[in-house]
JSON list of C-alpha atoms in Angstrom, two decimals:
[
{"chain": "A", "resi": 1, "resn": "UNK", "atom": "CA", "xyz": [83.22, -84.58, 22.57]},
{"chain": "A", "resi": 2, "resn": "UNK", "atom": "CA", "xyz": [85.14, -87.62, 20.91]},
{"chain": "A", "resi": 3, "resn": "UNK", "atom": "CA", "xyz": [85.42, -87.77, 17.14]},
{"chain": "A", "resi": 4, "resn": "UNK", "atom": "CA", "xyz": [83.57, -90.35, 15.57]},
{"chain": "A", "resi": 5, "resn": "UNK", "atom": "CA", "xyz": [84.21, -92.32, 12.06]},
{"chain": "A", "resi": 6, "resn": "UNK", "atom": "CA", "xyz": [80.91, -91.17, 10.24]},
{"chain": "A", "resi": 7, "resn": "UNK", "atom": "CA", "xyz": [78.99, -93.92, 10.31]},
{"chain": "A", "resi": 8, "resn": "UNK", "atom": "CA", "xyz": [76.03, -95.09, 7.32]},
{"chain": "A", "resi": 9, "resn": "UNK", "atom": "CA", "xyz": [73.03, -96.82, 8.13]},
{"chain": "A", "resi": 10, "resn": "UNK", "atom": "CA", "xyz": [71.66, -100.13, 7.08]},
{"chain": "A", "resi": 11, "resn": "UNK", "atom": "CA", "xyz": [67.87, -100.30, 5.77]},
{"chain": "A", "resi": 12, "resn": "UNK", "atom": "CA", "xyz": [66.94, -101.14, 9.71]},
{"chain": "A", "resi": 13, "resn": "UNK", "atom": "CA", "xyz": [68.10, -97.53, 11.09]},
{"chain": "A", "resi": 14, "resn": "UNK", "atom": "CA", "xyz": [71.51, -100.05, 12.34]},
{"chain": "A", "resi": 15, "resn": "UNK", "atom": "CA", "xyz": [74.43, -97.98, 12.02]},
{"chain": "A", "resi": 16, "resn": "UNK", "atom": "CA", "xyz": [77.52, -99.08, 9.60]},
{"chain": "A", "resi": 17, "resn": "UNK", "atom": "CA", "xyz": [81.07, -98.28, 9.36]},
{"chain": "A", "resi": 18, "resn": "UNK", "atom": "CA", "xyz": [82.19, -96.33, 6.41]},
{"chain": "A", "resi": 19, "resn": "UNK", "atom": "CA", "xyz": [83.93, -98.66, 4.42]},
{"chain": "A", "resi": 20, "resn": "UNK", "atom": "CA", "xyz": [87.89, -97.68, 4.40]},
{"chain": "A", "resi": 21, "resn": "UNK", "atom": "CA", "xyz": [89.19, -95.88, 1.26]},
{"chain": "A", "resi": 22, "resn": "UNK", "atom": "CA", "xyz": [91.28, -98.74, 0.21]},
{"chain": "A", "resi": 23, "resn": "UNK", "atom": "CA", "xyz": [91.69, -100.59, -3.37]},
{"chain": "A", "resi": 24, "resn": "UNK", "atom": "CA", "xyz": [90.55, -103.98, -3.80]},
{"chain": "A", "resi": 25, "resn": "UNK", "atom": "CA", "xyz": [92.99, -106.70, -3.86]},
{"chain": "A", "resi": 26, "resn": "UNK", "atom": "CA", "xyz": [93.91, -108.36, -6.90]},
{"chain": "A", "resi": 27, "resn": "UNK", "atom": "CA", "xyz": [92.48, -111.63, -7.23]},
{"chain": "A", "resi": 28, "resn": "UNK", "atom": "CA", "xyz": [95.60, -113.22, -8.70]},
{"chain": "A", "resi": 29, "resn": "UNK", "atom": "CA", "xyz": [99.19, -112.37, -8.62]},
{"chain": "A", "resi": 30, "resn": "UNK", "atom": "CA", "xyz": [100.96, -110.52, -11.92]},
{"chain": "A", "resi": 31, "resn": "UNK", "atom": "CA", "xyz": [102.58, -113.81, -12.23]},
{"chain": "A", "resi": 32, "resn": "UNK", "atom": "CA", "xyz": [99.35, -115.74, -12.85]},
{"chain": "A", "resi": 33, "resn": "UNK", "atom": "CA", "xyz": [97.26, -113.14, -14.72]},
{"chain": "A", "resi": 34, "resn": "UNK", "atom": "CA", "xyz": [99.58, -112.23, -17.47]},
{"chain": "A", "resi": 35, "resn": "UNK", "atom": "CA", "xyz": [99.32, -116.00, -18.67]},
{"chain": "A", "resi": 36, "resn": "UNK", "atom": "CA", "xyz": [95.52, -115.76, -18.02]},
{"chain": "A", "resi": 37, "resn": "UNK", "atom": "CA", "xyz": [95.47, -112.61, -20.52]},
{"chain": "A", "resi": 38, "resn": "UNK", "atom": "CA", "xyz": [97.57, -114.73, -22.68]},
{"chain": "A", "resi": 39, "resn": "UNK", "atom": "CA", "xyz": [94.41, -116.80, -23.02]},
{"chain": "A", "resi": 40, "resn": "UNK", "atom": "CA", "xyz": [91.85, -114.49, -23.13]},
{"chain": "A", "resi": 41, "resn": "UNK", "atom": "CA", "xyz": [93.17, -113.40, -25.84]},
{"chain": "A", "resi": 42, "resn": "UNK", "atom": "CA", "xyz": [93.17, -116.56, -27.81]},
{"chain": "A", "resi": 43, "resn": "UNK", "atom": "CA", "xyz": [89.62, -117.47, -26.78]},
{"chain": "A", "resi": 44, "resn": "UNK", "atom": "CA", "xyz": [89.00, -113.85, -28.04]},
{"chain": "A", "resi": 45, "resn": "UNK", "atom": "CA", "xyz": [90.65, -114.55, -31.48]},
{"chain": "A", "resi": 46, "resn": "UNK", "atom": "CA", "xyz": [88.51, -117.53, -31.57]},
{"chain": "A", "resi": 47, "resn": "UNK", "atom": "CA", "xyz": [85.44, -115.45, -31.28]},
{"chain": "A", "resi": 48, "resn": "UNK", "atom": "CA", "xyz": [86.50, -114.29, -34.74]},
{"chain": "A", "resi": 49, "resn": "UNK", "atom": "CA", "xyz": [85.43, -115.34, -38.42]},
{"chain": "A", "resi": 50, "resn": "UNK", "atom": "CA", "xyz": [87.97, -117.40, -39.03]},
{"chain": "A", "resi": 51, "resn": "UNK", "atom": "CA", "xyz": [86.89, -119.96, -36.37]},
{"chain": "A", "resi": 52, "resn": "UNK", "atom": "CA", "xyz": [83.53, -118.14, -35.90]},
{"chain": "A", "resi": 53, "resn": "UNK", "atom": "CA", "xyz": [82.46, -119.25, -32.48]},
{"chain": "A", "resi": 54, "resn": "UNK", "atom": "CA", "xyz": [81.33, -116.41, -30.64]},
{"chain": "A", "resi": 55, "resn": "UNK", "atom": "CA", "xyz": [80.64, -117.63, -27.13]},
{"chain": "A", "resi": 56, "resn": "UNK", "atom": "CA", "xyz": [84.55, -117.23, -26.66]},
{"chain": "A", "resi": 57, "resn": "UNK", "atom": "CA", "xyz": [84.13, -113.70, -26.77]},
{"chain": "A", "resi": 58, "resn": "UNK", "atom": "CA", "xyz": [82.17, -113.56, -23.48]},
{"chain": "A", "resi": 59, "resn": "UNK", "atom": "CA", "xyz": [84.39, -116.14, -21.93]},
{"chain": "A", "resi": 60, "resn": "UNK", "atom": "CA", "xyz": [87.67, -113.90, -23.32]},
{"chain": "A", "resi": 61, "resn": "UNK", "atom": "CA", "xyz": [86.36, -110.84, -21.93]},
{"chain": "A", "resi": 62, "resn": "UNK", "atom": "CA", "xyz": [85.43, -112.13, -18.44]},
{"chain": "A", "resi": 63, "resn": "UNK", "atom": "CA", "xyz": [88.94, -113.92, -18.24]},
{"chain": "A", "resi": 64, "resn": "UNK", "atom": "CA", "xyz": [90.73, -110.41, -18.83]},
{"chain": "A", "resi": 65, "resn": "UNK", "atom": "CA", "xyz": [88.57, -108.66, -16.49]},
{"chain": "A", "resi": 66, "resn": "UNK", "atom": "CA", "xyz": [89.14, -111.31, -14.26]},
{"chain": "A", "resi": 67, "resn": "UNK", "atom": "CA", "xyz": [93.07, -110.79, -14.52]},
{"chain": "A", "resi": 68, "resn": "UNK", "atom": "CA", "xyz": [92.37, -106.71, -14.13]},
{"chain": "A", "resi": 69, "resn": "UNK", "atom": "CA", "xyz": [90.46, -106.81, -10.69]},
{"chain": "A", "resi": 70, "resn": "UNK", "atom": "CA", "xyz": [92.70, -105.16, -8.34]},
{"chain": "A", "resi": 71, "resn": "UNK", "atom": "CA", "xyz": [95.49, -104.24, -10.76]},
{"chain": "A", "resi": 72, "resn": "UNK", "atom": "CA", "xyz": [97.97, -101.43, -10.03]},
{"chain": "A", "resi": 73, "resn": "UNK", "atom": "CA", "xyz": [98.01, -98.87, -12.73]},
{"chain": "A", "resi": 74, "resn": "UNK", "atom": "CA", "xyz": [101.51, -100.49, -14.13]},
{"chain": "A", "resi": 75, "resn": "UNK", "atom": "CA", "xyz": [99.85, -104.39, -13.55]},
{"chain": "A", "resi": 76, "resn": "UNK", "atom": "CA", "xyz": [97.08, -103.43, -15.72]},
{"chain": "A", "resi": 77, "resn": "UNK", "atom": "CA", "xyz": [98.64, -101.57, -17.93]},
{"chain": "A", "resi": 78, "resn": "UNK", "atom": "CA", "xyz": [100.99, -104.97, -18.76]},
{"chain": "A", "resi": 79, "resn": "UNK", "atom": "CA", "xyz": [98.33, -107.56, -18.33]},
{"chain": "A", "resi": 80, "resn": "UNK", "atom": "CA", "xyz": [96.80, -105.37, -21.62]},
{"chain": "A", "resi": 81, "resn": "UNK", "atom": "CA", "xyz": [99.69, -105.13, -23.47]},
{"chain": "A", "resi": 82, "resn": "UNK", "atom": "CA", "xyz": [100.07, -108.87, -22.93]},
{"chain": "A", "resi": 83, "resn": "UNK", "atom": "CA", "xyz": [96.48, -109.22, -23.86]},
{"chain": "A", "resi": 84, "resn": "UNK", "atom": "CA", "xyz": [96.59, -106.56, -27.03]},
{"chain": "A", "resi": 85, "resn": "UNK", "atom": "CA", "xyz": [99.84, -107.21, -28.44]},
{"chain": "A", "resi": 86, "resn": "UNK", "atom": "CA", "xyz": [98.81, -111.12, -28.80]},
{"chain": "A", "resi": 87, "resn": "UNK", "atom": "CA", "xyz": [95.12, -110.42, -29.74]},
{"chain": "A", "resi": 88, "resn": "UNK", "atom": "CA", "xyz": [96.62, -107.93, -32.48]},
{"chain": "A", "resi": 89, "resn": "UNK", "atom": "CA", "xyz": [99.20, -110.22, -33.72]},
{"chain": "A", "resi": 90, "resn": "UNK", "atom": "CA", "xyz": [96.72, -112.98, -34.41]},
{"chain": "A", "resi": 91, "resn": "UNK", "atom": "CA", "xyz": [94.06, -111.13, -35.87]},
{"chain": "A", "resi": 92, "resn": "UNK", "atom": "CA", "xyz": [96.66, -109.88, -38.33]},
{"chain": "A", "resi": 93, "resn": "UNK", "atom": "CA", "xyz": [98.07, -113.30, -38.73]},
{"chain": "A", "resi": 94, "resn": "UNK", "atom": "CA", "xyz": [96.52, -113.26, -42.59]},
{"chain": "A", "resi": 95, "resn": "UNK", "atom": "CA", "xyz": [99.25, -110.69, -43.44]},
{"chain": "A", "resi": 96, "resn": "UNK", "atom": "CA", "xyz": [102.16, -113.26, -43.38]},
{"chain": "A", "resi": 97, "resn": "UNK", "atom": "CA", "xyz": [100.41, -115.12, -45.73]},
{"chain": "A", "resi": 98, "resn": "UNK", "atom": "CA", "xyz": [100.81, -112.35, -48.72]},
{"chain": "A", "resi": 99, "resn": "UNK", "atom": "CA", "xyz": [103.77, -109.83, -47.42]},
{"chain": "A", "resi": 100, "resn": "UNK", "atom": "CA", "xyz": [106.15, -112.36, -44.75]},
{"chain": "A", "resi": 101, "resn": "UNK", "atom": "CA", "xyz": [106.61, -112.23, -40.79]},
{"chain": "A", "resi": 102, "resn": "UNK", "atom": "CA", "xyz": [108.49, -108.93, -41.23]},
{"chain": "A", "resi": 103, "resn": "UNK", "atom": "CA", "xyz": [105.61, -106.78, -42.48]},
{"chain": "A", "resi": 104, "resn": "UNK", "atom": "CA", "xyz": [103.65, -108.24, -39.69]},
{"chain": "A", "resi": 105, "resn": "UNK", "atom": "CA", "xyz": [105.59, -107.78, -36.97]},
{"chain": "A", "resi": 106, "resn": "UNK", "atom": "CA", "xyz": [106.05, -104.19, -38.28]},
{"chain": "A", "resi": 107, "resn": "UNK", "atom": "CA", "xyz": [102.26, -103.81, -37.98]},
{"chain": "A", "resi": 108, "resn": "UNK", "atom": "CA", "xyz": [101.93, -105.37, -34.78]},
{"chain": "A", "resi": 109, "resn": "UNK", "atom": "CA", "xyz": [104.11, -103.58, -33.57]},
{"chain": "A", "resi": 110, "resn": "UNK", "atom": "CA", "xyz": [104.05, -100.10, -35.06]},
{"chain": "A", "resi": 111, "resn": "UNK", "atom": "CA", "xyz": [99.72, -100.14, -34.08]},
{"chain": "A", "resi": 112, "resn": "UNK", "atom": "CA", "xyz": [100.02, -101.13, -30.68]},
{"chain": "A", "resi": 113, "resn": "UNK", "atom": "CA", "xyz": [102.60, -98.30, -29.92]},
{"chain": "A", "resi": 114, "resn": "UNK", "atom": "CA", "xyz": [100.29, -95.84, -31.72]},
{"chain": "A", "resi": 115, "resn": "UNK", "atom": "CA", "xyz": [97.39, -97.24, -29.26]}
]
């Protein structure tokens, strides 16, 4: 007797190969996607009262989903920082306005290492 890959069948009764226990490949390199979560988050921060037009939401979120398909752990982890610490930084933008860059970059900063 000869070991077999277990095998799982179609809707037909056809038998299928198991598929292999591999992770999917990213769709873009780490080189591409950081930019691309660079831009989601923009098109996010447009989504937001300021500008107010929410259809950028839905484009912002599939971008950065987009740039997460097939991440390492590591990738992912910096295509969200790239994402989060400029999504943050703009939506907090209004804080220069009253205190300077200085307290802002403090609360940028200090919230997205407490995250």
């Amino acid at each position: 007797m000869t070991a077999t890959p277990t095998t799982l069948q179609d809707p037909h009764g056809r038998p299928q190969p198991t598929p292999p226990n591999r992770r999917a490949r990213a769709v873009m390199p780490l080189a591409m996607a950081l930019p691309v979560a660079a831009a989601a988050a923009v098109l996010m921060d447009l989504a937001y009262p300021e500008v107010g037009f929410w259809p950028a939401a839905f484009a912002a979120t599939g971008l950065l989903l987009l740039a997460l398909i097939g991440r390492s752990v590591w990738g992912a982890v910096a295509v969200g920082a790239v994402f989060g610490l400029l999504f943050f930084g703009l939506l907090v933008s209004w804080t220069t306005r009253y205190l300077g860059p200085v307290p802002w970059a403090a609360l940028t900063d200090g919230l997205c290492q407490a995250s």
